[in-house]
């Protein structure tokens, strides 16, 4: 797997560059298609939270889960809504739950996350940890640029062939005896698997990537077959979290299916999104239409 060996190289570079040794390179989002029309979502799902009966096994502090639709928690970061370079969540806290390294999350989202993990544990699911949370614009920029450098380092990756096509590479490179991608082409290829700075939802400080012990440190669709995923599918909304990049919603979110990536939006919005089986993009469009 080319990307695995690239990850190793980039991890080495990152350790040297950052001398902290803690850049997180295992959760590059797949950003393969442009965002099209948000499609036909069901408007009747809006307001579902008002009649939903929530039940919890643990003693949950509801006040950290409900946001009263505070726009702070509905911020959109995607390929067509980039966050500015200086966007930093107002309140960041270092996570104290099980994580793969030290990381931060927005304070209320962190409280909701702890409540969710406690409930999950009470239900007998304890093999889960957080492997990515808040990522700054600078960190995303560093990570993205390392991928661009990697694509320009000589030879042509599987991703380069996938994105640019065999005929293009033959005509523009191989036939001319050029053995490395141009900067412009390297960007095209890197953009197909890594979020560009400002376009990663992790900059909001409102989302986490989960991983289990059986996943060998790799974020893959294997997460879909874990007990944790089954539990999250049924319960995440009760804690204000949504599966942010569902299967078959790629045309709307711009991201391929990511069963591991959960976003805090508050219990009200999460419930409506869950009931309506929609994405955050669709939800925001419906809500804005109503106003
Ligand atoms: Zn993620």
CSV table of N, CA, C and O in Angstrom, one decimal, residues 34-41 249-253 279 281-282 285 289:
chain,number,residue,atom,x,y,z
A,34,UNK,N,-16.6,17.0,-5.8
A,34,UNK,CA,-17.1,18.3,-5.4
A,34,UNK,C,-18.5,18.2,-4.8
A,34,UNK,O,-19.2,17.2,-5.0
A,35,UNK,N,-18.9,19.2,-4.0
A,35,UNK,CA,-20.2,19.2,-3.4
A,35,UNK,C,-21.2,19.7,-4.3
A,35,UNK,O,-21.1,20.8,-4.8
A,36,UNK,N,-22.2,18.9,-4.6
A,36,UNK,CA,-23.3,19.2,-5.5
A,36,UNK,C,-24.5,19.8,-4.7
A,36,UNK,O,-24.4,20.3,-3.6
A,37,UNK,N,-25.6,19.6,-5.3
A,37,UNK,CA,-26.9,20.0,-4.7
A,37,UNK,C,-27.0,19.2,-3.4
A,37,UNK,O,-26.7,18.0,-3.3
A,38,UNK,N,-27.6,19.7,-2.4
A,38,UNK,CA,-27.8,19.0,-1.1
A,38,UNK,C,-28.9,18.0,-1.2
A,38,UNK,O,-29.1,17.2,-0.3
A,39,UNK,N,-29.6,17.9,-2.3
A,39,UNK,CA,-30.6,16.9,-2.5
A,39,UNK,C,-31.9,17.1,-1.7
A,39,UNK,O,-32.1,18.2,-1.1
A,40,UNK,N,-32.8,16.2,-1.8
A,40,UNK,CA,-34.1,16.3,-1.2
A,40,UNK,C,-34.1,15.7,0.2
A,40,UNK,O,-34.3,14.5,0.3
A,41,UNK,N,-33.9,16.5,1.2
A,41,UNK,CA,-34.1,16.0,2.6
A,41,UNK,C,-35.5,16.2,3.0
A,41,UNK,O,-36.2,17.1,2.5
A,249,UNK,N,-23.5,9.6,0.7
A,249,UNK,CA,-23.8,11.0,0.8
A,249,UNK,C,-22.6,11.9,0.3
A,249,UNK,O,-22.5,13.0,0.6
A,250,UNK,N,-21.7,11.2,-0.4
A,250,UNK,CA,-20.5,11.8,-0.8
A,250,UNK,C,-20.7,13.0,-1.7
A,250,UNK,O,-20.0,14.0,-1.6
A,251,UNK,N,-21.8,13.0,-2.5
A,251,UNK,CA,-22.0,14.1,-3.4
A,251,UNK,C,-22.4,15.3,-2.6
A,251,UNK,O,-22.3,16.5,-3.1
A,252,UNK,N,-22.9,15.1,-1.4
A,252,UNK,CA,-23.4,16.3,-0.6
A,252,UNK,C,-22.3,16.7,0.3
A,252,UNK,O,-22.0,17.9,0.5
A,253,UNK,N,-21.6,15.8,1.0
A,253,UNK,CA,-20.6,16.2,1.9
A,253,UNK,C,-19.2,16.5,1.3
A,253,UNK,O,-18.4,17.2,1.9
A,279,UNK,N,-27.6,14.9,6.1
A,279,UNK,CA,-26.2,15.4,6.5
A,279,UNK,C,-26.4,16.8,7.1
A,279,UNK,O,-27.5,17.4,7.0
A,281,UNK,N,-25.1,19.5,5.9
A,281,UNK,CA,-25.4,20.4,4.8
A,281,UNK,C,-26.9,20.5,4.5
A,281,UNK,O,-27.5,21.5,4.4
A,282,UNK,N,-27.5,19.3,4.5
A,282,UNK,CA,-29.0,19.2,4.2
A,282,UNK,C,-29.8,19.9,5.3
A,282,UNK,O,-30.7,20.6,5.1
A,285,UNK,N,-29.5,23.6,5.2
A,285,UNK,CA,-30.3,24.2,4.1
A,285,UNK,C,-31.8,24.2,4.5
A,285,UNK,O,-32.5,25.2,4.2
A,289,UNK,N,-34.0,27.5,4.9
A,289,UNK,CA,-35.2,27.7,4.1
A,289,UNK,C,-36.4,28.2,5.0
A,289,UNK,O,-37.3,28.9,4.6
